[in-house]
Amino acid sequence: MRFAIPAAFAAMRSGLMAECRAARGQEFPRRGSEEVAAVKIDADFPGGNIVVERIDGDAVLLHQDLRDTAGDWFYWCFRVRGAEGRTLDFRFTRSAALGVRGPACSLDGGLTWTWLGAAAVKDKGFACTFAGDANEVRFSFGMPYQEDALKRFLDAHRDPSHLRVEELCRSRKGRGVELLRLGCLDGEPKFRALFTGRHHCCEMMASYVLEGIMAEVLADSEAGRWLRASVEFMVVPFVDKDGVEDGDQGKNRKPHDHNRDYHGDSRYPEVAALKKRVPEWVAGKPCFGFDLHCPWIRGREHEAIMSPSRARDPENWARLKPFLEILEKTRTGPLRFPLEVSEQFVSWDGKQPDPEEPARTASRWMLTVPGMQWAITFEIPYANASGQEVNQETARAWGRDFA
């Protein structure tokens, strides 16, 4: 699904990008209290996350809201209103909070996003000059994807024969948790495929990949027709639904996050519902499991599409490696899957995994379901994949390649 951008809007966005880059290294004069008071910075919208410490002239001191996160993480998303014609210097006062392509920026209320670029970054912050008619601008660590984005996709792909929208459960805060079924729905499929996303709610770039996968399943293409005839897909796009909408980090949520909730009695209703629904749906028949994530900010394994699953279960990896070899060679879009990065991966902390550790994560739990042939975790970088830009469209394109 592509969004058309009017020429005037595109020009305004290009101008804002250029001004943000040019503002790097400038000195920012203090302004009067009346002008400062006119600027409003908030996170009062789905996916919003920021703590504004103070506005000192044109300097805005802020940090990401960790809420119930154990330790540290980096997600944030806020909007600025009333800054037309001004230059503001946004300074993050705590830990690293900017990625390899700088912050993402939206001029249309979060519908489309563009990276400002590394040149906009100065130390732990970034500077931006706002166009005279830029009355609302959003900034974020990544390119947010909430329920409204999923609804736009579903509205554009109505197909009752091959796409059905159900409810997995209600979240702890009473929100409906979507469960989508796609593909071969009226006959007996040859295979089943389970896709889950947003166990860590801030990991939004994986949602664009998942959208691309679903688009290809429903497409009038050779691959789409075969998939609809042969495979039934179950998709849970927002496992941590409350976190997605509330703008939480999700990663390392206290006392444990959704992706550490699969062993024993589950704390979160979404996980408990998955543990009940999936085995009933698979019913012992051939199924493949995919859990989509995003990694950390930067670094070799964090700037490549990869899977950490080999180190945890070599036997599972051996079964799924033929699929990965095909995936590595199948590329029509700009992003690629370099298998060697996954093959060389040991662990995020460099330590060998404990083979006796219980199956706490989604992909490891999937392997316990009778009929599951293999299961895998994929990590989708936030901004840079093997030197190529990750954005809304390139992530969707890789999803179509994946399918």
mmCIF file of C-alpha atoms in Angstrom:
data_model
loop_
_atom_site.group_PDB
_atom_site.id
_atom_site.type_symbol
_atom_site.label_atom_id
_atom_site.label_comp_id
_atom_site.label_asym_id
_atom_site.label_seq_id
_atom_site.Cartn_x
_atom_site.Cartn_y
_atom_site.Cartn_z
ATOM 1 C CA MET A 1 0.000 0.000 0.000
ATOM 2 C CA ARG A 2 1.463 3.353 -1.057
ATOM 3 C CA PHE A 3 0.446 6.829 0.024
ATOM 4 C CA ALA A 4 0.409 9.616 -2.564
ATOM 5 C CA ILE A 5 2.007 12.846 -1.342
ATOM 6 C CA PRO A 6 0.859 16.118 -2.973
ATOM 7 C CA ALA A 7 3.654 18.089 -4.621
ATOM 8 C CA ALA A 8 3.276 21.012 -2.218
ATOM 9 C CA PHE A 9 3.544 18.695 0.768
ATOM 10 C CA ALA A 10 6.570 16.927 -0.700
ATOM 11 C CA ALA A 11 8.288 20.255 -1.265
ATOM 12 C CA MET A 12 7.565 21.371 2.292
ATOM 13 C CA ARG A 13 8.955 18.101 3.634
ATOM 14 C CA SER A 14 12.109 18.403 1.514
ATOM 15 C CA GLY A 15 12.596 21.941 2.752
ATOM 16 C CA LEU A 16 12.221 20.900 6.371
ATOM 17 C CA MET A 17 14.725 18.067 5.897
ATOM 18 C CA ALA A 18 17.271 20.440 4.389
ATOM 19 C CA GLU A 19 16.791 23.023 7.115
ATOM 20 C CA CYS A 20 17.184 20.423 9.847
ATOM 21 C CA ARG A 21 20.473 19.309 8.331
ATOM 22 C CA ALA A 22 21.668 22.877 7.866
ATOM 23 C CA ALA A 23 20.862 23.721 11.476
ATOM 24 C CA ARG A 24 23.565 21.392 12.755
ATOM 25 C CA GLY A 25 26.190 23.314 14.674
ATOM 26 C CA GLN A 26 24.282 26.610 14.819
ATOM 27 C CA GLU A 27 24.077 28.685 17.940
ATOM 28 C CA PHE A 28 20.476 29.019 19.141
ATOM 29 C CA PRO A 29 19.523 32.410 20.582
ATOM 30 C CA ARG A 30 17.219 32.619 23.553
ATOM 31 C CA ARG A 31 13.737 33.917 22.860
ATOM 32 C CA GLY A 32 11.215 35.712 24.988
ATOM 33 C CA SER A 33 8.968 33.786 27.342
ATOM 34 C CA GLU A 34 5.853 34.548 25.295
ATOM 35 C CA GLU A 35 7.310 32.900 22.188
ATOM 36 C CA VAL A 36 8.615 29.937 24.168
ATOM 37 C CA ALA A 37 5.230 29.409 25.770
ATOM 38 C CA ALA A 38 3.613 29.233 22.309
ATOM 39 C CA VAL A 39 5.514 26.036 21.480
ATOM 40 C CA LYS A 40 3.733 22.895 22.614
ATOM 41 C CA ILE A 41 5.540 19.554 22.762
ATOM 42 C CA ASP A 42 3.537 16.520 23.776
ATOM 43 C CA ALA A 43 2.978 12.789 23.304
ATOM 44 C CA ASP A 44 -0.800 12.803 23.710
ATOM 45 C CA PHE A 45 -1.588 10.515 20.768
ATOM 46 C CA PRO A 46 -1.352 6.750 20.092
ATOM 47 C CA GLY A 47 2.272 5.657 20.305
ATOM 48 C CA GLY A 48 3.431 8.908 21.888
ATOM 49 C CA ASN A 49 6.338 8.807 24.345
ATOM 50 C CA ILE A 50 8.404 11.678 25.740
ATOM 51 C CA VAL A 51 9.258 13.487 28.958
ATOM 52 C CA VAL A 52 9.933 17.190 28.397
ATOM 53 C CA GLU A 53 12.167 18.425 31.195
ATOM 54 C CA ARG A 54 12.155 22.079 30.187
ATOM 55 C CA ILE A 55 12.310 24.510 27.291
ATOM 56 C CA ASP A 56 15.176 26.956 27.706
ATOM 57 C CA GLY A 57 14.968 29.508 24.929
ATOM 58 C CA ASP A 58 15.269 27.451 21.744
ATOM 59 C CA ALA A 59 16.776 24.469 23.562
ATOM 60 C CA VAL A 60 14.387 21.650 24.431
ATOM 61 C CA LEU A 61 15.661 19.234 27.074
ATOM 62 C CA LEU A 62 13.879 15.906 27.075
ATOM 63 C CA HIS A 63 14.249 12.144 27.411
ATOM 64 C CA GLN A 64 12.408 8.963 26.541
ATOM 65 C CA ASP A 65 9.786 7.742 29.024
ATOM 66 C CA LEU A 66 10.921 4.374 30.401
ATOM 67 C CA ARG A 67 7.801 3.861 32.577
ATOM 68 C CA ASP A 68 7.945 0.207 33.699
ATOM 69 C CA THR A 69 11.127 -0.710 31.813
ATOM 70 C CA ALA A 70 13.873 -2.518 33.720
ATOM 71 C CA GLY A 71 17.099 -0.731 32.828
ATOM 72 C CA ASP A 72 17.235 1.422 29.725
ATOM 73 C CA TRP A 73 15.825 1.545 26.207
ATOM 74 C CA PHE A 74 15.526 4.128 23.443
ATOM 75 C CA TYR A 75 12.003 4.552 22.003
ATOM 76 C CA TRP A 76 10.380 7.973 21.901
ATOM 77 C CA CYS A 77 7.833 9.810 19.753
ATOM 78 C CA PHE A 78 6.520 13.364 20.179
ATOM 79 C CA ARG A 79 4.877 16.184 18.271
ATOM 80 C CA VAL A 80 5.703 19.862 18.111
ATOM 81 C CA ARG A 81 3.063 22.529 17.537
ATOM 82 C CA GLY A 82 3.432 26.288 17.361
ATOM 83 C CA ALA A 83 7.072 26.295 16.213
ATOM 84 C CA GLU A 84 6.497 27.734 12.723
ATOM 85 C CA GLY A 85 9.541 29.637 11.493
ATOM 86 C CA ARG A 86 11.662 28.758 14.509
ATOM 87 C CA THR A 87 14.798 26.708 14.980
ATOM 88 C CA LEU A 88 14.730 24.352 17.961
ATOM 89 C CA ASP A 89 17.566 22.323 19.420
ATOM 90 C CA PHE A 90 16.288 19.037 20.897
ATOM 91 C CA ARG A 91 18.704 17.629 23.480
ATOM 92 C CA PHE A 92 18.277 14.142 24.956
ATOM 93 C CA THR A 93 19.617 14.310 28.484
ATOM 94 C CA ARG A 94 19.970 10.640 29.325
ATOM 95 C CA SER A 95 20.963 7.629 27.239
ATOM 96 C CA ALA A 96 21.397 7.134 23.485
ATOM 97 C CA ALA A 97 18.123 7.880 21.721
ATOM 98 C CA LEU A 98 19.004 8.533 18.064
ATOM 99 C CA GLY A 99 19.611 5.961 15.359
ATOM 100 C CA VAL A 100 22.063 5.764 12.485
ATOM 101 C CA ARG A 101 19.896 7.907 10.178
ATOM 102 C CA GLY A 102 18.868 10.426 12.817
ATOM 103 C CA PRO A 103 15.264 10.925 13.905
ATOM 104 C CA ALA A 104 12.249 10.163 11.754
ATOM 105 C CA CYS A 105 9.985 13.081 10.893
ATOM 106 C CA SER A 106 6.338 13.300 9.822
ATOM 107 C CA LEU A 107 4.467 16.350 8.550
ATOM 108 C CA ASP A 108 1.102 14.626 8.083
ATOM 109 C CA GLY A 109 0.195 13.442 11.566
ATOM 110 C CA GLY A 110 2.211 10.225 11.413
ATOM 111 C CA LEU A 111 0.921 8.913 8.085
ATOM 112 C CA THR A 112 4.265 9.071 6.281
ATOM 113 C CA TRP A 113 7.774 9.384 7.683
ATOM 114 C CA THR A 114 11.225 10.433 6.481
ATOM 115 C CA TRP A 115 14.625 10.108 8.137
ATOM 116 C CA LEU A 116 16.207 13.505 8.780
ATOM 117 C CA GLY A 117 19.623 11.913 8.311
ATOM 118 C CA ALA A 118 22.738 11.592 10.437
ATOM 119 C CA ALA A 119 23.777 15.147 9.524
ATOM 120 C CA ALA A 120 20.891 16.501 11.592
ATOM 121 C CA VAL A 121 22.343 14.899 14.737
ATOM 122 C CA LYS A 122 24.525 16.918 17.071
ATOM 123 C CA ASP A 123 25.938 15.083 20.091
ATOM 124 C CA LYS A 124 22.897 13.516 21.828
ATOM 125 C CA GLY A 125 20.318 15.635 20.056
ATOM 126 C CA PHE A 126 19.219 17.178 16.795
ATOM 127 C CA ALA A 127 18.303 20.612 15.522
ATOM 128 C CA CYS A 128 15.480 21.543 13.200
ATOM 129 C CA THR A 129 14.252 24.730 11.555
ATOM 130 C CA PHE A 130 10.500 24.617 11.072
ATOM 131 C CA ALA A 131 8.901 25.918 7.901
ATOM 132 C CA GLY A 132 6.556 28.870 8.273
ATOM 133 C CA ASP A 133 3.503 26.691 7.649
ATOM 134 C CA ALA A 134 4.636 23.586 9.571
ATOM 135 C CA ASN A 135 2.047 23.885 12.324
ATOM 136 C CA GLU A 136 2.441 20.279 13.506
ATOM 137 C CA VAL A 137 5.521 18.099 13.122
ATOM 138 C CA ARG A 138 6.135 14.706 14.672
ATOM 139 C CA PHE A 139 9.521 13.220 15.479
ATOM 140 C CA SER A 140 10.348 9.679 16.537
ATOM 141 C CA PHE A 141 13.171 7.217 17.005
ATOM 142 C CA GLY A 142 11.596 5.115 14.237
ATOM 143 C CA MET A 143 8.533 5.172 11.999
ATOM 144 C CA PRO A 144 5.562 4.387 14.261
ATOM 145 C CA TYR A 145 2.883 1.854 13.332
ATOM 146 C CA GLN A 146 -0.249 1.676 15.453
ATOM 147 C CA GLU A 147 -3.783 0.296 15.132
ATOM 148 C CA ASP A 148 -4.842 3.080 12.756
ATOM 149 C CA ALA A 149 -2.152 1.994 10.268
ATOM 150 C CA LEU A 150 -3.373 -1.590 10.396
ATOM 151 C CA LYS A 151 -6.947 -0.406 9.823
ATOM 152 C CA ARG A 152 -5.855 1.505 6.716
ATOM 153 C CA PHE A 153 -4.228 -1.651 5.382
ATOM 154 C CA LEU A 154 -7.290 -3.774 6.093
ATOM 155 C CA ASP A 155 -9.627 -1.200 4.532
ATOM 156 C CA ALA A 156 -7.510 -1.254 1.365
ATOM 157 C CA HIS A 157 -7.416 -5.061 1.172
ATOM 158 C CA ARG A 158 -10.988 -6.163 1.796
ATOM 159 C CA ASP A 159 -11.305 -9.766 0.606
ATOM 160 C CA PRO A 160 -13.786 -11.844 2.640
ATOM 161 C CA SER A 161 -12.742 -15.029 0.845
ATOM 162 C CA HIS A 162 -9.086 -14.700 1.809
ATOM 163 C CA LEU A 163 -8.878 -12.226 4.712
ATOM 164 C CA ARG A 164 -10.837 -12.410 7.936
ATOM 165 C CA VAL A 165 -10.416 -10.164 10.948
ATOM 166 C CA GLU A 166 -11.044 -11.781 14.316
ATOM 167 C CA GLU A 167 -10.252 -10.987 17.933
ATOM 168 C CA LEU A 168 -7.661 -13.006 19.798
ATOM 169 C CA CYS A 169 -8.670 -11.607 23.204
ATOM 170 C CA ARG A 170 -9.039 -8.382 25.141
ATOM 171 C CA SER A 171 -5.908 -6.740 26.462
ATOM 172 C CA ARG A 172 -5.354 -5.946 30.126
ATOM 173 C CA LYS A 173 -6.731 -2.455 29.432
ATOM 174 C CA GLY A 174 -9.719 -3.769 27.505
ATOM 175 C CA ARG A 175 -8.518 -3.198 23.940
ATOM 176 C CA GLY A 176 -9.354 -5.677 21.212
ATOM 177 C CA VAL A 177 -6.290 -7.675 20.130
ATOM 178 C CA GLU A 178 -6.493 -8.389 16.406
ATOM 179 C CA LEU A 179 -6.106 -11.875 14.971
ATOM 180 C CA LEU A 180 -6.025 -12.048 11.175
ATOM 181 C CA ARG A 181 -6.513 -15.126 9.045
ATOM 182 C CA LEU A 182 -5.406 -15.000 5.421
ATOM 183 C CA GLY A 183 -4.970 -17.296 2.458
ATOM 184 C CA CYS A 184 -6.631 -20.676 2.113
ATOM 185 C CA LEU A 185 -9.624 -20.257 4.429
ATOM 186 C CA ASP A 186 -12.418 -22.301 2.886
ATOM 187 C CA GLY A 187 -10.589 -25.543 2.117
ATOM 188 C CA GLU A 188 -7.935 -27.657 3.799
ATOM 189 C CA PRO A 189 -4.565 -25.909 3.393
ATOM 190 C CA LYS A 190 -1.411 -27.842 2.637
ATOM 191 C CA PHE A 191 0.472 -25.762 5.195
ATOM 192 C CA ARG A 192 -0.133 -23.283 7.985
ATOM 193 C CA ALA A 193 2.027 -20.295 8.862
ATOM 194 C CA LEU A 194 1.921 -18.353 12.128
ATOM 195 C CA PHE A 195 3.204 -14.767 12.275
ATOM 196 C CA THR A 196 3.465 -12.694 15.438
ATOM 197 C CA GLY A 197 4.705 -9.137 15.888
ATOM 198 C CA ARG A 198 5.262 -6.489 18.530
ATOM 199 C CA HIS A 199 5.983 -8.759 21.476
ATOM 200 C CA HIS A 200 8.193 -5.749 22.222
ATOM 201 C CA CYS A 201 5.773 -2.980 21.397
ATOM 202 C CA CYS A 202 8.291 -0.331 20.297
ATOM 203 C CA GLU A 203 9.693 -2.534 17.486
ATOM 204 C CA MET A 204 7.590 -0.939 14.784
ATOM 205 C CA MET A 205 9.649 -1.445 11.623
ATOM 206 C CA ALA A 206 8.781 -5.148 11.746
ATOM 207 C CA SER A 207 5.120 -4.168 11.310
ATOM 208 C CA TYR A 208 5.829 -2.756 7.854
ATOM 209 C CA VAL A 209 7.484 -6.042 6.886
ATOM 210 C CA LEU A 210 4.449 -7.932 8.147
ATOM 211 C CA GLU A 211 2.200 -5.622 6.138
ATOM 212 C CA GLY A 212 4.244 -6.387 3.020
ATOM 213 C CA ILE A 213 3.915 -10.123 3.634
ATOM 214 C CA MET A 214 0.146 -9.854 3.962
ATOM 215 C CA ALA A 215 -0.078 -7.653 0.863
ATOM 216 C CA GLU A 216 1.707 -10.288 -1.207
ATOM 217 C CA VAL A 217 -0.517 -13.064 0.127
ATOM 218 C CA LEU A 218 -3.521 -11.059 -1.111
ATOM 219 C CA ALA A 219 -1.903 -9.849 -4.350
ATOM 220 C CA ASP A 220 -2.916 -10.825 -7.875
ATOM 221 C CA SER A 221 0.497 -12.385 -8.484
ATOM 222 C CA GLU A 222 1.772 -15.889 -9.085
ATOM 223 C CA ALA A 223 3.075 -16.092 -5.527
ATOM 224 C CA GLY A 224 -0.121 -14.652 -4.082
ATOM 225 C CA ARG A 225 -2.344 -17.069 -5.966
ATOM 226 C CA TRP A 226 -0.268 -20.056 -4.830
ATOM 227 C CA LEU A 227 -0.260 -18.884 -1.217
ATOM 228 C CA ARG A 228 -4.021 -18.366 -1.172
ATOM 229 C CA ALA A 229 -4.543 -21.847 -2.592
ATOM 230 C CA SER A 230 -2.048 -23.645 -0.355
ATOM 231 C CA VAL A 231 -1.403 -21.856 2.948
ATOM 232 C CA GLU A 232 -3.534 -20.573 5.787
ATOM 233 C CA PHE A 233 -1.900 -17.726 7.679
ATOM 234 C CA MET A 234 -2.635 -16.723 11.244
ATOM 235 C CA VAL A 235 -1.287 -13.264 12.068
ATOM 236 C CA VAL A 236 -1.245 -11.499 15.433
ATOM 237 C CA PRO A 237 0.219 -8.099 14.519
ATOM 238 C CA PHE A 238 0.188 -6.530 18.016
ATOM 239 C CA VAL A 239 0.931 -9.036 20.771
ATOM 240 C CA ASP A 240 1.525 -6.195 23.250
ATOM 241 C CA LYS A 241 -1.499 -4.206 22.094
ATOM 242 C CA ASP A 242 -1.643 -1.871 25.089
ATOM 243 C CA GLY A 243 2.040 -1.045 24.774
ATOM 244 C CA VAL A 244 1.708 -0.307 21.060
ATOM 245 C CA GLU A 245 -1.079 2.200 21.634
ATOM 246 C CA ASP A 246 0.307 3.665 24.863
ATOM 247 C CA GLY A 247 3.789 4.241 23.417
ATOM 248 C CA ASP A 248 5.655 2.012 25.870
ATOM 249 C CA GLN A 249 9.126 0.603 25.348
ATOM 250 C CA GLY A 250 7.893 -2.960 25.910
ATOM 251 C CA LYS A 251 11.386 -4.435 25.881
ATOM 252 C CA ASN A 252 12.350 -5.569 29.385
ATOM 253 C CA ARG A 253 8.999 -4.577 30.824
ATOM 254 C CA LYS A 254 8.812 -5.359 34.569
ATOM 255 C CA PRO A 255 8.560 -8.044 35.867
ATOM 256 C CA HIS A 256 9.084 -9.571 32.413
ATOM 257 C CA ASP A 257 7.985 -8.614 28.926
ATOM 258 C CA HIS A 258 5.583 -10.363 26.571
ATOM 259 C CA ASN A 259 8.376 -12.291 24.854
ATOM 260 C CA ARG A 260 9.438 -13.874 28.143
ATOM 261 C CA ASP A 261 5.912 -14.945 29.099
ATOM 262 C CA TYR A 262 5.566 -18.346 27.424
ATOM 263 C CA HIS A 263 6.852 -20.578 30.221
ATOM 264 C CA GLY A 264 4.388 -21.561 32.937
ATOM 265 C CA ASP A 265 1.344 -19.432 33.723
ATOM 266 C CA SER A 266 1.254 -16.414 31.435
ATOM 267 C CA ARG A 267 0.938 -12.927 32.896
ATOM 268 C CA TYR A 268 -0.395 -11.304 29.717
ATOM 269 C CA PRO A 269 -3.792 -12.231 28.223
ATOM 270 C CA GLU A 270 -2.456 -12.045 24.656
ATOM 271 C CA VAL A 271 0.183 -14.689 25.368
ATOM 272 C CA ALA A 272 -2.258 -16.886 27.283
ATOM 273 C CA ALA A 273 -4.695 -16.685 24.361
ATOM 274 C CA LEU A 274 -1.986 -17.541 21.825
ATOM 275 C CA LYS A 275 -0.927 -20.566 23.869
ATOM 276 C CA LYS A 276 -4.509 -21.823 23.766
ATOM 277 C CA ARG A 277 -5.518 -20.839 20.227
ATOM 278 C CA VAL A 278 -2.437 -21.835 18.219
ATOM 279 C CA PRO A 279 -2.289 -25.575 19.101
ATOM 280 C CA GLU A 280 -6.018 -25.859 18.358
ATOM 281 C CA TRP A 281 -5.523 -24.170 14.997
ATOM 282 C CA VAL A 282 -2.422 -26.149 13.996
ATOM 283 C CA ALA A 283 -4.093 -29.420 15.050
ATOM 284 C CA GLY A 284 -0.885 -31.380 14.543
ATOM 285 C CA LYS A 285 -0.623 -30.484 10.842
ATOM 286 C CA PRO A 286 2.412 -28.937 9.108
ATOM 287 C CA CYS A 287 2.973 -25.384 10.327
ATOM 288 C CA PHE A 288 5.808 -22.857 10.291
ATOM 289 C CA GLY A 289 6.293 -20.136 12.901
ATOM 290 C CA PHE A 290 7.673 -16.612 12.504
ATOM 291 C CA ASP A 291 8.139 -13.996 15.225
ATOM 292 C CA LEU A 292 9.170 -10.541 13.969
ATOM 293 C CA HIS A 293 11.270 -8.122 16.013
ATOM 294 C CA CYS A 294 13.637 -5.158 15.733
ATOM 295 C CA PRO A 295 17.088 -5.125 17.388
ATOM 296 C CA TRP A 296 19.129 -2.390 19.092
ATOM 297 C CA ILE A 297 20.240 0.952 17.660
ATOM 298 C CA ARG A 298 23.468 0.150 15.786
ATOM 299 C CA GLY A 299 26.172 -2.456 15.251
ATOM 300 C CA ARG A 300 26.776 -5.298 12.786
ATOM 301 C CA GLU A 301 23.967 -7.606 13.907
ATOM 302 C CA HIS A 302 21.705 -4.594 14.486
ATOM 303 C CA GLU A 303 22.159 -3.199 10.977
ATOM 304 C CA ALA A 304 21.296 -6.315 8.991
ATOM 305 C CA ILE A 305 18.146 -8.357 8.561
ATOM 306 C CA MET A 306 19.033 -11.438 10.563
ATOM 307 C CA SER A 307 17.871 -14.193 12.867
ATOM 308 C CA PRO A 308 19.352 -15.080 16.260
ATOM 309 C CA SER A 309 17.679 -18.510 16.232
ATOM 310 C CA ARG A 310 20.654 -20.648 15.132
ATOM 311 C CA ALA A 311 22.579 -20.370 18.382
ATOM 312 C CA ARG A 312 19.594 -21.345 20.505
ATOM 313 C CA ASP A 313 18.545 -24.489 18.582
ATOM 314 C CA PRO A 314 20.922 -25.873 15.907
ATOM 315 C CA GLU A 315 18.522 -28.704 15.014
ATOM 316 C CA ASN A 316 15.691 -26.281 14.315
ATOM 317 C CA TRP A 317 18.127 -24.157 12.301
ATOM 318 C CA ALA A 318 19.123 -27.128 10.156
ATOM 319 C CA ARG A 319 15.476 -27.718 9.265
ATOM 320 C CA LEU A 320 14.795 -24.125 8.298
ATOM 321 C CA LYS A 321 18.119 -23.348 6.586
ATOM 322 C CA PRO A 322 16.905 -24.363 3.091
ATOM 323 C CA PHE A 323 14.165 -21.745 3.428
ATOM 324 C CA LEU A 324 16.719 -19.133 4.501
ATOM 325 C CA GLU A 325 18.972 -19.930 1.545
ATOM 326 C CA ILE A 326 16.039 -19.308 -0.790
ATOM 327 C CA LEU A 327 15.185 -16.102 1.075
ATOM 328 C CA GLU A 328 18.747 -14.846 0.668
ATOM 329 C CA LYS A 329 18.532 -15.263 -3.112
ATOM 330 C CA THR A 330 14.994 -13.888 -3.494
ATOM 331 C CA ARG A 331 15.255 -10.138 -3.794
ATOM 332 C CA THR A 332 13.347 -7.646 -5.881
ATOM 333 C CA GLY A 333 13.422 -4.722 -3.449
ATOM 334 C CA PRO A 334 16.426 -2.831 -2.037
ATOM 335 C CA LEU A 335 16.763 -4.798 1.219
ATOM 336 C CA ARG A 336 18.505 -8.143 1.432
ATOM 337 C CA PHE A 337 18.878 -10.961 3.932
ATOM 338 C CA PRO A 338 22.598 -11.787 4.376
ATOM 339 C CA LEU A 339 22.526 -15.306 5.791
ATOM 340 C CA GLU A 340 26.130 -15.170 6.997
ATOM 341 C CA VAL A 341 25.259 -12.617 9.703
ATOM 342 C CA SER A 342 22.805 -15.066 11.255
ATOM 343 C CA GLU A 343 25.196 -17.994 10.817
ATOM 344 C CA GLN A 344 27.933 -16.168 12.726
ATOM 345 C CA PHE A 345 25.703 -14.887 15.516
ATOM 346 C CA VAL A 346 26.317 -16.283 19.027
ATOM 347 C CA SER A 347 24.160 -14.175 21.359
ATOM 348 C CA TRP A 348 23.374 -10.540 22.057
ATOM 349 C CA ASP A 349 25.731 -10.504 25.040
ATOM 350 C CA GLY A 350 28.428 -12.744 23.517
ATOM 351 C CA LYS A 351 27.715 -15.641 25.887
ATOM 352 C CA GLN A 352 26.685 -19.108 24.780
ATOM 353 C CA PRO A 353 22.944 -19.756 25.319
ATOM 354 C CA ASP A 354 22.005 -22.048 28.180
ATOM 355 C CA PRO A 355 20.478 -25.200 26.618
ATOM 356 C CA GLU A 356 18.580 -25.894 29.855
ATOM 357 C CA GLU A 357 16.771 -22.545 29.900
ATOM 358 C CA PRO A 358 12.974 -22.994 29.650
ATOM 359 C CA ALA A 359 11.179 -21.991 26.441
ATOM 360 C CA ARG A 360 10.182 -18.494 27.562
ATOM 361 C CA THR A 361 10.142 -16.787 24.142
ATOM 362 C CA ALA A 362 7.544 -16.989 21.387
ATOM 363 C CA SER A 363 9.658 -18.755 18.775
ATOM 364 C CA ARG A 364 10.950 -21.331 21.250
ATOM 365 C CA TRP A 365 7.422 -21.973 22.509
ATOM 366 C CA MET A 366 6.216 -22.404 18.916
ATOM 367 C CA LEU A 367 8.571 -25.371 18.582
ATOM 368 C CA THR A 368 6.657 -27.170 21.336
ATOM 369 C CA VAL A 369 3.395 -27.077 19.338
ATOM 370 C CA PRO A 370 2.664 -30.462 17.693
ATOM 371 C CA GLY A 371 2.943 -30.088 13.922
ATOM 372 C CA MET A 372 5.372 -27.135 14.005
ATOM 373 C CA GLN A 373 8.104 -27.931 11.462
ATOM 374 C CA TRP A 374 10.351 -25.071 12.489
ATOM 375 C CA ALA A 375 10.099 -21.613 14.047
ATOM 376 C CA ILE A 376 12.269 -18.553 13.726
ATOM 377 C CA THR A 377 12.780 -15.061 15.122
ATOM 378 C CA PHE A 378 13.612 -12.361 12.572
ATOM 379 C CA GLU A 379 15.205 -9.033 13.479
ATOM 380 C CA ILE A 380 14.383 -6.093 11.194
ATOM 381 C CA PRO A 381 16.727 -3.091 11.628
ATOM 382 C CA TYR A 382 15.216 0.280 12.398
ATOM 383 C CA ALA A 383 17.031 2.391 9.811
ATOM 384 C CA ASN A 384 19.948 0.650 8.096
ATOM 385 C CA ALA A 385 20.079 -2.872 6.610
ATOM 386 C CA SER A 386 23.424 -3.824 5.082
ATOM 387 C CA GLY A 387 23.933 -0.243 3.945
ATOM 388 C CA GLN A 388 20.410 0.251 2.576
ATOM 389 C CA GLU A 389 17.819 2.572 4.068
ATOM 390 C CA VAL A 390 15.005 0.925 5.995
ATOM 391 C CA ASN A 391 11.805 2.932 5.780
ATOM 392 C CA GLN A 392 8.094 2.294 5.386
ATOM 393 C CA GLU A 393 8.299 1.354 1.711
ATOM 394 C CA THR A 394 11.552 -0.636 1.737
ATOM 395 C CA ALA A 395 10.367 -2.658 4.738
ATOM 396 C CA ARG A 396 7.075 -3.416 2.985
ATOM 397 C CA ALA A 397 9.006 -4.394 -0.145
ATOM 398 C CA TRP A 398 11.152 -6.852 1.794
ATOM 399 C CA GLY A 399 7.979 -8.316 3.259
ATOM 400 C CA ARG A 400 6.721 -8.950 -0.265
ATOM 401 C CA ASP A 401 10.048 -10.609 -1.129
ATOM 402 C CA PHE A 402 9.730 -12.689 2.032
ATOM 403 C CA ALA A 403 6.298 -13.984 1.056
#
